[in-house]
XYZ file of C-alpha atoms in Angstrom:
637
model
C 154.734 111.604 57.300
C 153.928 108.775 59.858
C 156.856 106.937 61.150
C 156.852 103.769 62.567
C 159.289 102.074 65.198
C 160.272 98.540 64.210
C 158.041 97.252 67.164
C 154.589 99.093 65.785
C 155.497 98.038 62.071
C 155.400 94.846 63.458
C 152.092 94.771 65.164
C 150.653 96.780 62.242
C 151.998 94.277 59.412
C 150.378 90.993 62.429
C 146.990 92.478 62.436
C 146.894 92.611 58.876
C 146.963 88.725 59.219
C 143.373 89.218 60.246
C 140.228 88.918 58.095
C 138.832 92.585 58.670
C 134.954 93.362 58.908
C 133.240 94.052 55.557
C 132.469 97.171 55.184
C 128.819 96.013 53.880
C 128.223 93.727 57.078
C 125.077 95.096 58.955
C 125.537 97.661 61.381
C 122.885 96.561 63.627
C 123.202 92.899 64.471
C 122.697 90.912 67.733
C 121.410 93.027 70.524
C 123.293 95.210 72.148
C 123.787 94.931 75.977
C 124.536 98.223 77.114
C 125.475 97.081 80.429
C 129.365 97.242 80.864
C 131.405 95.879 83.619
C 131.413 98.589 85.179
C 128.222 98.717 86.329
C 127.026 98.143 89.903
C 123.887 95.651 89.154
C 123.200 92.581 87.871
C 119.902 92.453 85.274
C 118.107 89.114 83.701
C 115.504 89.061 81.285
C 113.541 85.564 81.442
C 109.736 84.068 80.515
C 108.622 82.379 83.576
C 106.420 79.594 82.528
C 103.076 78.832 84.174
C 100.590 75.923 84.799
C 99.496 75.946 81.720
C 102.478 76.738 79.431
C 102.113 80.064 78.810
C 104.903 82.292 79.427
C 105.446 85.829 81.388
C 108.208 87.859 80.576
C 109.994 88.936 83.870
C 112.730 90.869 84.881
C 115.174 90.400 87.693
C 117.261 93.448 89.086
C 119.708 93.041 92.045
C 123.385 94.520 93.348
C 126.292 92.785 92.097
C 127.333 90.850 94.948
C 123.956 90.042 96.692
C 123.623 87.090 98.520
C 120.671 85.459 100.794
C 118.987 88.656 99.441
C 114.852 88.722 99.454
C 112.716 88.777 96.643
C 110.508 92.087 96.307
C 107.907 91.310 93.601
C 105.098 93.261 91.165
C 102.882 92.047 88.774
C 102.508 94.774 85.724
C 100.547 95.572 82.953
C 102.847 99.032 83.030
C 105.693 97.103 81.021
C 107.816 95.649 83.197
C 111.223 95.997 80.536
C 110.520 99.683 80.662
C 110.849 99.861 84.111
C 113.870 98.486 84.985
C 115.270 100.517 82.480
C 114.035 104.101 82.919
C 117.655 105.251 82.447
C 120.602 104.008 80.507
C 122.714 104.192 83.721
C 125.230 101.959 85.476
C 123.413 102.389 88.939
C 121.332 100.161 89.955
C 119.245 102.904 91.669
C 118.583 105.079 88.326
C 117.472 102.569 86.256
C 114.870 101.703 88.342
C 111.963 103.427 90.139
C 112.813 105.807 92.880
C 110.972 104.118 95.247
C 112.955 101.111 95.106
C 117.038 102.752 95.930
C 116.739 101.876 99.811
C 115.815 98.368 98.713
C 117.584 97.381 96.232
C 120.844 99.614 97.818
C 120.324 96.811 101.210
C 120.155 93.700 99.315
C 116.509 93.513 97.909
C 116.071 91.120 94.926
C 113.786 93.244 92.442
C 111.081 91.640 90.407
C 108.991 92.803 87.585
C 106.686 90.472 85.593
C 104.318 91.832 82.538
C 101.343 90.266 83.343
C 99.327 87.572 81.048
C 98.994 89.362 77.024
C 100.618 92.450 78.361
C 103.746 93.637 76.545
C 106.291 90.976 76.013
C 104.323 88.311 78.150
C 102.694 85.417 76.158
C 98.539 84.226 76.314
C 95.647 86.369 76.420
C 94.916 89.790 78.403
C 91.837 90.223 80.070
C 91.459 93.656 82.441
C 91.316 92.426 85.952
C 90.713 88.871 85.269
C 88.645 86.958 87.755
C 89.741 84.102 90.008
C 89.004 79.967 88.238
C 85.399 80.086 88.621
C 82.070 81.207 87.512
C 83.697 83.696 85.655
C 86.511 82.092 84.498
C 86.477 78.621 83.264
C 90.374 78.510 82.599
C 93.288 76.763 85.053
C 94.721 80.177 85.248
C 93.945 83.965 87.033
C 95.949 86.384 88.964
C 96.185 83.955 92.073
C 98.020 80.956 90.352
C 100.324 83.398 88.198
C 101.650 84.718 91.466
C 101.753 81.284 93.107
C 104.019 79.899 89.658
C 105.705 82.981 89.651
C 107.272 82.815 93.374
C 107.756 78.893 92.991
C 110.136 79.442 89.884
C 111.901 82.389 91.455
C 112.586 80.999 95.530
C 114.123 77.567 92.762
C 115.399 79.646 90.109
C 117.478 82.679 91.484
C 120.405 81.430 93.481
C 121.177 84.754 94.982
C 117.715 84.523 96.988
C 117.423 83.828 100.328
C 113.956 82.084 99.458
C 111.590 84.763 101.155
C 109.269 86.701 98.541
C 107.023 90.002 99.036
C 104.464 91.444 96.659
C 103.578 95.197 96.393
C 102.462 97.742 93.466
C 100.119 100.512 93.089
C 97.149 100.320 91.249
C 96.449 97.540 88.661
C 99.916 96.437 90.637
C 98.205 96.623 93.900
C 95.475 94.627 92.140
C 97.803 91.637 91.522
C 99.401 91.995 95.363
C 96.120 91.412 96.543
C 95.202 88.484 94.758
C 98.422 87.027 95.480
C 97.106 87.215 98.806
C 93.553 84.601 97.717
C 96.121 81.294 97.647
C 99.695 82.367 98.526
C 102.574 80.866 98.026
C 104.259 79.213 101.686
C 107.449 81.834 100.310
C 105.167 84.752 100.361
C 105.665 86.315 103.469
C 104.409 89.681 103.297
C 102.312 92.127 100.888
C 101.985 96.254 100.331
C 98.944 96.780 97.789
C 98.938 100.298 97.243
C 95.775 102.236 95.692
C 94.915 98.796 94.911
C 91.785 98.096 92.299
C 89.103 96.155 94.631
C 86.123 96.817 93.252
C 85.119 98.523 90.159
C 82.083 99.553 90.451
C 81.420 100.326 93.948
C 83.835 103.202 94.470
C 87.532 102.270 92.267
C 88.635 103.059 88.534
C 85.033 102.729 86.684
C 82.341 103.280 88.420
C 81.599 104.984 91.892
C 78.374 104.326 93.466
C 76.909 103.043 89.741
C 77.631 106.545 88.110
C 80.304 105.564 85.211
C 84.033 107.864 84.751
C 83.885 108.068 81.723
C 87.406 110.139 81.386
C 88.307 106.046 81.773
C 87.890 105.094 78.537
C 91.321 106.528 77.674
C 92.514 103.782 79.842
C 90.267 100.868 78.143
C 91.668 101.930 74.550
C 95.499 102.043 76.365
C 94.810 98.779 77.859
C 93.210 97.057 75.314
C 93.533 98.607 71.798
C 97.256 96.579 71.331
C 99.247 94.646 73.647
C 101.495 97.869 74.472
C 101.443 100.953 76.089
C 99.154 103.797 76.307
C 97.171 104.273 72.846
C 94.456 107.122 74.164
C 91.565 107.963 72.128
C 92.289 109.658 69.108
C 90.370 113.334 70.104
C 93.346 115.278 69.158
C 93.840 118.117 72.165
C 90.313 119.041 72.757
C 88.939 119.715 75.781
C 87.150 117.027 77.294
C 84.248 118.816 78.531
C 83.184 119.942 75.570
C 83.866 116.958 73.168
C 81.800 114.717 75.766
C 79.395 117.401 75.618
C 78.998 117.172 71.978
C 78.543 113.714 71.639
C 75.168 113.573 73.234
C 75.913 110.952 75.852
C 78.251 108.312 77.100
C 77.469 106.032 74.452
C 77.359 108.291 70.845
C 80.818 109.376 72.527
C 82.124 105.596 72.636
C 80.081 104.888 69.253
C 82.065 108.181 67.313
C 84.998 106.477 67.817
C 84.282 102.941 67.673
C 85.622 101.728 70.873
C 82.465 99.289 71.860
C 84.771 97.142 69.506
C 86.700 96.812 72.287
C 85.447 94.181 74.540
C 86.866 95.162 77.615
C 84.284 98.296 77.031
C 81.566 95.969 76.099
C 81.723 94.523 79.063
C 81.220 97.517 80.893
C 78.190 98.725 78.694
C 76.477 95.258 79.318
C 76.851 95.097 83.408
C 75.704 98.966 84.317
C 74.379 97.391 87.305
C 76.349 95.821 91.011
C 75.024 92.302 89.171
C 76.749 88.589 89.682
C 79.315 90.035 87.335
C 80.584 92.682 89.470
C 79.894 90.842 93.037
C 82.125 88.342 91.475
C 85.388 90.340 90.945
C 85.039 91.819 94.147
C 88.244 91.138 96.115
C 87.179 92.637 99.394
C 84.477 90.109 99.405
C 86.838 87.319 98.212
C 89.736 88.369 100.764
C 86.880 88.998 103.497
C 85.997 85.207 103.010
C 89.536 83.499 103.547
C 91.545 83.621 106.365
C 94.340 86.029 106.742
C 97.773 84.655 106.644
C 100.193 86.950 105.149
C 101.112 90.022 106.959
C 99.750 93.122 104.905
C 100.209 96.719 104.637
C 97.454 98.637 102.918
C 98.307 102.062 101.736
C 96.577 104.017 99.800
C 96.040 108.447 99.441
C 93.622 110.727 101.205
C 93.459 112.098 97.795
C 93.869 109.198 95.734
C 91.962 110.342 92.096
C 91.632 106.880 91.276
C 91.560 104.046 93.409
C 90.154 105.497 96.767
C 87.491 103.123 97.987
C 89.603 99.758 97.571
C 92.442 99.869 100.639
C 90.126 100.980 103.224
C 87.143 98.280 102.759
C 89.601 95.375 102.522
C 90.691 96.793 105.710
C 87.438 96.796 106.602
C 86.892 92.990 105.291
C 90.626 92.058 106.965
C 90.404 93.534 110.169
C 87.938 91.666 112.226
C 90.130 88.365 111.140
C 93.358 90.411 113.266
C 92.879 89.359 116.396
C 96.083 90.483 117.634
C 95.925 93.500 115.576
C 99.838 92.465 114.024
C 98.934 91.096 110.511
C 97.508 94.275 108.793
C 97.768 97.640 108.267
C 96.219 100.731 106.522
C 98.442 103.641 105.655
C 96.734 106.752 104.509
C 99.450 109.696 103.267
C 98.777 113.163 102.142
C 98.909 111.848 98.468
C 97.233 111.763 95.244
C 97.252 108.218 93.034
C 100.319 106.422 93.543
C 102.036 109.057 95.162
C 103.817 106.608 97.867
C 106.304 105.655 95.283
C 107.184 109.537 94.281
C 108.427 112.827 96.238
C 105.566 113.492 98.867
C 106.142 116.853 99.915
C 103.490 119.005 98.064
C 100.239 118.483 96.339
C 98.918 121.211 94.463
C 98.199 124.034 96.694
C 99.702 121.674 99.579
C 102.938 121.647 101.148
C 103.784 119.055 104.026
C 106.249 118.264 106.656
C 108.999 117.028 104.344
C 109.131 113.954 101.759
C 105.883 112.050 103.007
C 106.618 109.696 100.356
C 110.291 109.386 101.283
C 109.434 108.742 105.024
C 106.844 105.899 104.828
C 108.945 104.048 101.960
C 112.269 104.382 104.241
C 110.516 104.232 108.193
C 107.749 102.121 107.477
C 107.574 100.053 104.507
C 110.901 98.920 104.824
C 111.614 98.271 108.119
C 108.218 95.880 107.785
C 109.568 94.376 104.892
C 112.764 93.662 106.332
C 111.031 92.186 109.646
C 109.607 89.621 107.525
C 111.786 88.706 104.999
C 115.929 89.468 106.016
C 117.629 87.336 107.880
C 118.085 88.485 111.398
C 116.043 91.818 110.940
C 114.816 93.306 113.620
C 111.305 93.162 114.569
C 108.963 96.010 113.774
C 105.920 97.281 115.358
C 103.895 97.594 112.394
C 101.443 99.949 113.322
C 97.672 99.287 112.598
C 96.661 102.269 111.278
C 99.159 104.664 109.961
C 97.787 108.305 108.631
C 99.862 111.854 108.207
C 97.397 114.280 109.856
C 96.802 117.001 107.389
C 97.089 120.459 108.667
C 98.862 119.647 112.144
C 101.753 117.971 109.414
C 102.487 115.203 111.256
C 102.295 111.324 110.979
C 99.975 109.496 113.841
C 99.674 105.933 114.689
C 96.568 104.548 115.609
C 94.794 101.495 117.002
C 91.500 101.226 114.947
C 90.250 103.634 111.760
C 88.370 105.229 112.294
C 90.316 106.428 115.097
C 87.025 109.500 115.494
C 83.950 109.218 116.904
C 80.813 109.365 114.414
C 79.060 113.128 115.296
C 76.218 114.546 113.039
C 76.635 117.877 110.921
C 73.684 118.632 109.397
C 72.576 120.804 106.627
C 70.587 123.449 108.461
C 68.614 127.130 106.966
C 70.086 129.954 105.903
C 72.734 127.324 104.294
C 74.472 127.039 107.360
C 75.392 123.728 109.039
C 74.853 123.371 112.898
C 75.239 120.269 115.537
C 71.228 120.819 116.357
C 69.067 118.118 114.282
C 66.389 120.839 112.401
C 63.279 121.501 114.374
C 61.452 122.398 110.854
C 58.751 120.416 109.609
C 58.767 120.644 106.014
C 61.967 122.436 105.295
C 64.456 122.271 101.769
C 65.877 124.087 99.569
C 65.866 123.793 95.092
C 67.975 124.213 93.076
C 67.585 123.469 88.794
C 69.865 120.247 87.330
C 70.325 120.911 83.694
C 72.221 118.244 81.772
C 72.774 120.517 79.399
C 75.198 122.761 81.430
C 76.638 120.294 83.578
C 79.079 121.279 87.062
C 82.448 121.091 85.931
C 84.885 118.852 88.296
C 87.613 121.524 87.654
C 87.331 124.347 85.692
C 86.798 124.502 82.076
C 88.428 123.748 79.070
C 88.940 120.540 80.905
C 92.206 117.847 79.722
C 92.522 115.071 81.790
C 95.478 113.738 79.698
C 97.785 116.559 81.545
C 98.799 115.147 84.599
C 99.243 118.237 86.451
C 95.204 118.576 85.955
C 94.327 115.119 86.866
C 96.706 114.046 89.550
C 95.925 116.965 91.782
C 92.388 117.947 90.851
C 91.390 116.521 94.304
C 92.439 119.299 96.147
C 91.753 121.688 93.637
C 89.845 125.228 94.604
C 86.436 124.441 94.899
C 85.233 127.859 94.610
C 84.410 127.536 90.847
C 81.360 125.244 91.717
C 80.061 127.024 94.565
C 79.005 129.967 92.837
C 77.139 128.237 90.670
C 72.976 127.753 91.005
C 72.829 124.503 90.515
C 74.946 123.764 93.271
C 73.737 124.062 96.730
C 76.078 125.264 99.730
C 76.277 125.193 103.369
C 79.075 126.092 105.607
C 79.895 127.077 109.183
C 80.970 129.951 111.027
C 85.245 130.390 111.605
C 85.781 126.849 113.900
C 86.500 128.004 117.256
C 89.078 125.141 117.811
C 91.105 122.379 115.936
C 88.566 119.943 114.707
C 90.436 116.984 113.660
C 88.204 114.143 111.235
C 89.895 110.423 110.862
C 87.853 108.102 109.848
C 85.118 108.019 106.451
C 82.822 110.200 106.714
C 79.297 109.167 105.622
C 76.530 111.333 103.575
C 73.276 111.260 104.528
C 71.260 112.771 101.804
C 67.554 113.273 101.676
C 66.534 114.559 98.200
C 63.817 114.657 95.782
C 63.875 115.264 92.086
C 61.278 116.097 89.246
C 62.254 113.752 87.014
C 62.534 109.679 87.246
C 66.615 109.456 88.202
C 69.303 111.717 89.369
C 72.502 111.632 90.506
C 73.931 113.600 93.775
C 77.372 114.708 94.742
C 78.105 115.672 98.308
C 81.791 117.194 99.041
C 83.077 118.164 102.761
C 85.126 120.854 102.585
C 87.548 122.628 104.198
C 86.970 126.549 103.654
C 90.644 128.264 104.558
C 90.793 132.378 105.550
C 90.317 134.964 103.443
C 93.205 136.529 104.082
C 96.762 135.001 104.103
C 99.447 137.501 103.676
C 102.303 134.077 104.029
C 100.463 132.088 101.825
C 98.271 134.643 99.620
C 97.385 131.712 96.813
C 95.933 129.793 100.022
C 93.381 132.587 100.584
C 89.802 131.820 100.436
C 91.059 128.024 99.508
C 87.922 125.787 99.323
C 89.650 122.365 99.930
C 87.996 119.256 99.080
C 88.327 116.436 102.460
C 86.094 113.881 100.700
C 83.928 114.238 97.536
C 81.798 111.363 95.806
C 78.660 110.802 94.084
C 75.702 108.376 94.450
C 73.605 107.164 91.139
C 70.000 107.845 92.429
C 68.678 104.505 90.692
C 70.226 102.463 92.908
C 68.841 104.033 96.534
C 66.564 100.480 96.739
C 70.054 98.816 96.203
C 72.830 98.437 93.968
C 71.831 95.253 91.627
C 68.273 96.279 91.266
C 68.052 100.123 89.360
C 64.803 101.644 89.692
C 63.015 104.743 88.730
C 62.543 107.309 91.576
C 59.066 108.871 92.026
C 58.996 112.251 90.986
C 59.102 114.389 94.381
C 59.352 112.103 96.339
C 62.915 112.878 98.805
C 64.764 109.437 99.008
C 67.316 109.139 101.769
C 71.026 109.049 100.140
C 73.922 106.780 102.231
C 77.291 106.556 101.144
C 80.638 107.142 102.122
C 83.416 109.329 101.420
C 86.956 108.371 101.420
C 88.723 107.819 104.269
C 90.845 110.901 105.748
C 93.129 112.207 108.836
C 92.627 116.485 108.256
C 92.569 118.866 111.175
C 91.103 121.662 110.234
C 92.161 124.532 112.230
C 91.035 127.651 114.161
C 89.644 130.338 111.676
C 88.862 128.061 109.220
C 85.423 126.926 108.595
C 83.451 123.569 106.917
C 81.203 123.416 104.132
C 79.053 121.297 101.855
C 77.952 121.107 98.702
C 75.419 119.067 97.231
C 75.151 119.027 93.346
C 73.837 116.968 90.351
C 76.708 116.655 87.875
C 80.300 116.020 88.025
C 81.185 116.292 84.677
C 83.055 115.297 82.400
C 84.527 113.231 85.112
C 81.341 110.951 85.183
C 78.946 110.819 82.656
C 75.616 112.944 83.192
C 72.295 111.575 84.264
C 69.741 111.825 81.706
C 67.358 112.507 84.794
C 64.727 110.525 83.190
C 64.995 106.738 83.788
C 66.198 104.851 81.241
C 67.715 100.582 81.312
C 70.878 101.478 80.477
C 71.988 104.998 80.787
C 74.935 103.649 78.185
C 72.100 103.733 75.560
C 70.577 106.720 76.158
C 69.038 109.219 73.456
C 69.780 112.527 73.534
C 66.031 112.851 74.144
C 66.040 111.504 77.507
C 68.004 113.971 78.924
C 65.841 116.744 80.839
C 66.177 119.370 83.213
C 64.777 118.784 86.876
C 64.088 120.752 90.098
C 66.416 119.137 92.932
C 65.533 118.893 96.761
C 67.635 119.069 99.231
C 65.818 118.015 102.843
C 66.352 119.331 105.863
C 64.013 118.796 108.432
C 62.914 116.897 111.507
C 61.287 113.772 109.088
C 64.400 114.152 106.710
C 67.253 115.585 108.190
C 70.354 115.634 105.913
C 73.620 115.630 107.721
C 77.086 114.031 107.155
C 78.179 111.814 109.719
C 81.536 112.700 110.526
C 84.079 110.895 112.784
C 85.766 113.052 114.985
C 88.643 112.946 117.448
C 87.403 113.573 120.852
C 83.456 113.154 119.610
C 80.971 115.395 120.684
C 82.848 117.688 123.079
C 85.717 118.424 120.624
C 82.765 119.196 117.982
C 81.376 121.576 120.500
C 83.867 123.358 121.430
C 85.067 123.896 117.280
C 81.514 124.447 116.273
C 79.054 125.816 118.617
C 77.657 128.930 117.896
């Protein structure tokens, strides 16, 4: 039996006075705010509104208790409400990303914004939407979205000490950049990392005019609803195979109806570097304005995705840096994105500690903080910042590339030498079948696992070597360090049988044989740089023509931009193939307008050329610390 004391009858008998809930009222009502008191941050939901009315859905994070804090910005089409709430915590530092805790744990403002018809933002998405122009008769584009954006939140967060910054990574490093076209006076400093710059060139789409098709997951994520990731519906197939199957590029986007998406329309309709492309590209557009907002470009020596874009707007930037203090590049041991995770392995790699961890916490924010806290310190930003792979160390530099250009050419008895060829007529054939295309990684092939695609960079390139219809050359064990910063640069000559062909050159570094501390290093055949060339554009990029049968064209192009010191014992190679596949879609090898409309027809086998002689000598163009004398002393026979 329960008793009661006088005192609890009465309380018991005084809440009785109260109506009680029904016990029919809806359990789920209002929204639930799972933030207590007792947490240690402060989180807003609002819809920013812009020129034109429409509103973006943006999401402010920040320590309970800041004050005069600055504002640390990115533009999304990753869902911002997602990401400042990756964990229903009551730190500040696990609901967000990890790359923000030193930020946001000194006072940082945090900023998320879905972008334009992304997620819970209002008006229309279109993917990478060009500036007010030619292109784009609205009042509205990336540039004035970031410009309304920082004017509402320098007048419209009081804890704000009125100084903004803009970074992200990828499509994110897309929108810092063209905050950067017509910033805001508050802006005073930007980090675009693996930015999108141009996407045909060498970033998501195409590279060098030869279409990824594994990207058309992305198109039907991006574009198939206003949410997240909605990826083709192939079940778990491997993607060599099902591309295989379909015939070509286009039966594989007709079986599953995606050119009723027109952000793939679009790309089926410009297969060509025409006024479309030119148009959207932002190392052009940046190249052409003056440089006002200091910038740190950072980007990974094995970024799988966005590789070409940080180094050319360096390229476009840097001449306008005449006291070499307004921009930087930053090139880590990394895959896609990697800056923002842990940095200390990749694949088969292991490095000097957290990379990722080291440039976030001794680099990025120290520059941040020089340019937007209150009595910061200054920092030395340094102009070219790159972790040296293989001596595991970070370097500063003055210029990148910080090597001087030295010649490596393909030479007999597939060997490469320092000695231009003394041959006359000199190459050597191999057979391009499109219907046993290379691999990019090993067969069965799924992209969709992210241990496959985020590392297959530095995968073993062994698989492809073996193969006939890929063509390799490599050195004897280097005698010294040879140490390569810089972009190297192909220079391909090559003939085909047929009317159009595509070429992949990779430099690569070949490790021992034998490695009794690191046994699943053994025999490691380590991409530095890798990228392929559509042979239909050699007379230039917005005018695709067929090649004459046997005929060897000369091949330029460049591969991304590296610090690697390769080291005693090991040695270089190269291989030239015709295929990448499924990774890019195959070449019928017979010209056709629009390789997106191919017949199954089209595609035929041809005999391949590689050149190597004194009218048509092949040879990468590598830059190399100490030039000529360090190659010598690594490479002479």
């Amino acid at each position: 039996m329960i008793k009661y004391t006088a005192t609890t009858l009465a309380l018991v008998l005084a809440a009785g006075a109260f109506a009680q809930t029904p016990t029919m009222a809806p359990d789920i009502a209002a929204p639930f705010n799972a933030v207590t008191p007792a947490a240690d941050y402060i989180r807003r939901e609002v819809m920013v509104p812009m020129r034109d009315g429409v509103k973006l859905y943006t999401v402010i994070v920040m320590k309970k208790g800041t004050a005069n804090g600055p504002i640390l910005l990115t533009r999304t089409v990753y869902n911002a409400g997602k990401t400042t709430a990756r964990n229903p915590s009551q730190r500040i530092t696990e609901i967000l990303p990890i790359s923000d805790a030193e930020l946001v744990s000194d006072g940082y403002i945090r900023v998320y914004q879905d972008v334009r018809g992304r997620n819970q933002s209002e008006g229309d998405y279109v993917i990478t939407r060009p500036l007010k122009g030619p292109l784009n008769r609205s009042a509205t584009d990336h540039s004035t979205d970031a410009w309304d954006t920082i004017d509402w939140l320098v007048k419209n967060v009081p804890e704000t000490n009125g100084r903004v910054a803009v970074t992200g990574s990828s499509y994110p490093g897309f929108t810092a950049l063209m905050a950067l076209i017509d910033p805001h006076p508050a802006l005073k400093a930007a980090v675009p990392m693996s930015p999108m710059v141009d996407g045909w060139i060498g970033d998501d789409w195409f590279h060098n005019g030869a279409f990824r098709q594994t990207m058309l997951d992305y198109f039907t994520g991006q574009t198939a609803t206003k949410n997240d990731e909605d990826p083709v519906a192939m079940g778990q197939r491997d993607y060599y195979a099902e591309f295989l199957s379909a015939g070509s590029v286009g039966g594989y986007i007709a079986s599953y109806g995606l050119d009723a998406l027109p952000g793939g329309k679009k790309l089926m309709e410009h297969p060509a570097y025409d006024s479309w492309w030119q148009g959207q590209a932002l190392d052009k557009i940046l190249g052409a304005r003056p440089l006002t907002v200091p910038t740190m470009l950072v980007v990974g020596q094995w970024d799988q995705e966005d590789s070409y874009g940080a180094p050319a707007v360096y390229r476009a930037l840097e001449p306008k840096d005449t006291g070499n203090k307004m921009l930087s590049l930053v090139i880590g041991p990394r895959r896609h994105s990697g800056v923002n995770y842990d940095g200390s392995s990749l694949g088969p790699l292991r490095f000097n500690g957290d990379t990722g961890l080291q440039f976030r916490r001794d680099v990025m924010k120290p520059f941040l903080d020089s340019h937007l806290k209150t009595g910061a310190p200054a920092f030395d930003a340094p102009p070219v910042f790159t972790y040296a792979v293989g001596a595991d160390q970070w370097q500063r530099h003055e210029r990148f590339p910080a090597g001087e250009t030295v010649n490596l050419y393909l030479d007999d008895r597939f060997s490469l030498s320092l000695a231009a060829p003394a041959a006359k007529a000199a190459h050597d054939d191999y057979v391009s079948d499109p219907a046993h295309p290379v691999p990019f990684v090993p067969v069965p092939v799924d992209v969709r696992n992210r241990a496959v695609w985020s590392s297959w960079l530095v995968s073993d390139q062994r698989h492809a070597s073996v193969r006939p219809d890929v063509v390799t050359y490599v050195s004897q064990p280097l005698k010294a360090p040879l140490q390569i910063h810089g972009q190297p640069q192909a220079n391909l000559f090559a003939s085909t049988s047929g009317t159009d062909s595509d070429w992949v050159v990779k430099l690569i570094d070949v490790f021992p044989e034998e490695n009794s501390a690191r046994p699943e290093l053994a025999g490691l055949q380590l991409g530095i740089g890798m990228e392929i060339f559509r042979g239909r554009y050699v007379k230039g990029f917005d005018t695709p023509s067929a090649l004459t049968p046997g005929k060897a064209e000369r091949y330029r192009f460049l591969l991304p931009g590296v610090n690697h010191v390769i080291p005693a014992g090991h040695r270089l190679m190269v291989q030239v193939q015709s295929s990448w596949f499924p990774l890019y879609d195959r070449n019928p090898q017979t010209f056709v307008p629009n390789i997106f409309t191919a017949q199954p027809g089209d595609y035929q086998k041809a005999a391949q050329g590689v050149w190597r002689d004194t009218l048509r000598p092949s040879h990468i163009a590598i830059p190399i610390v100490g030039g000529a004398a360090a190659a010598r002393a690594a490479l002479a026979n």
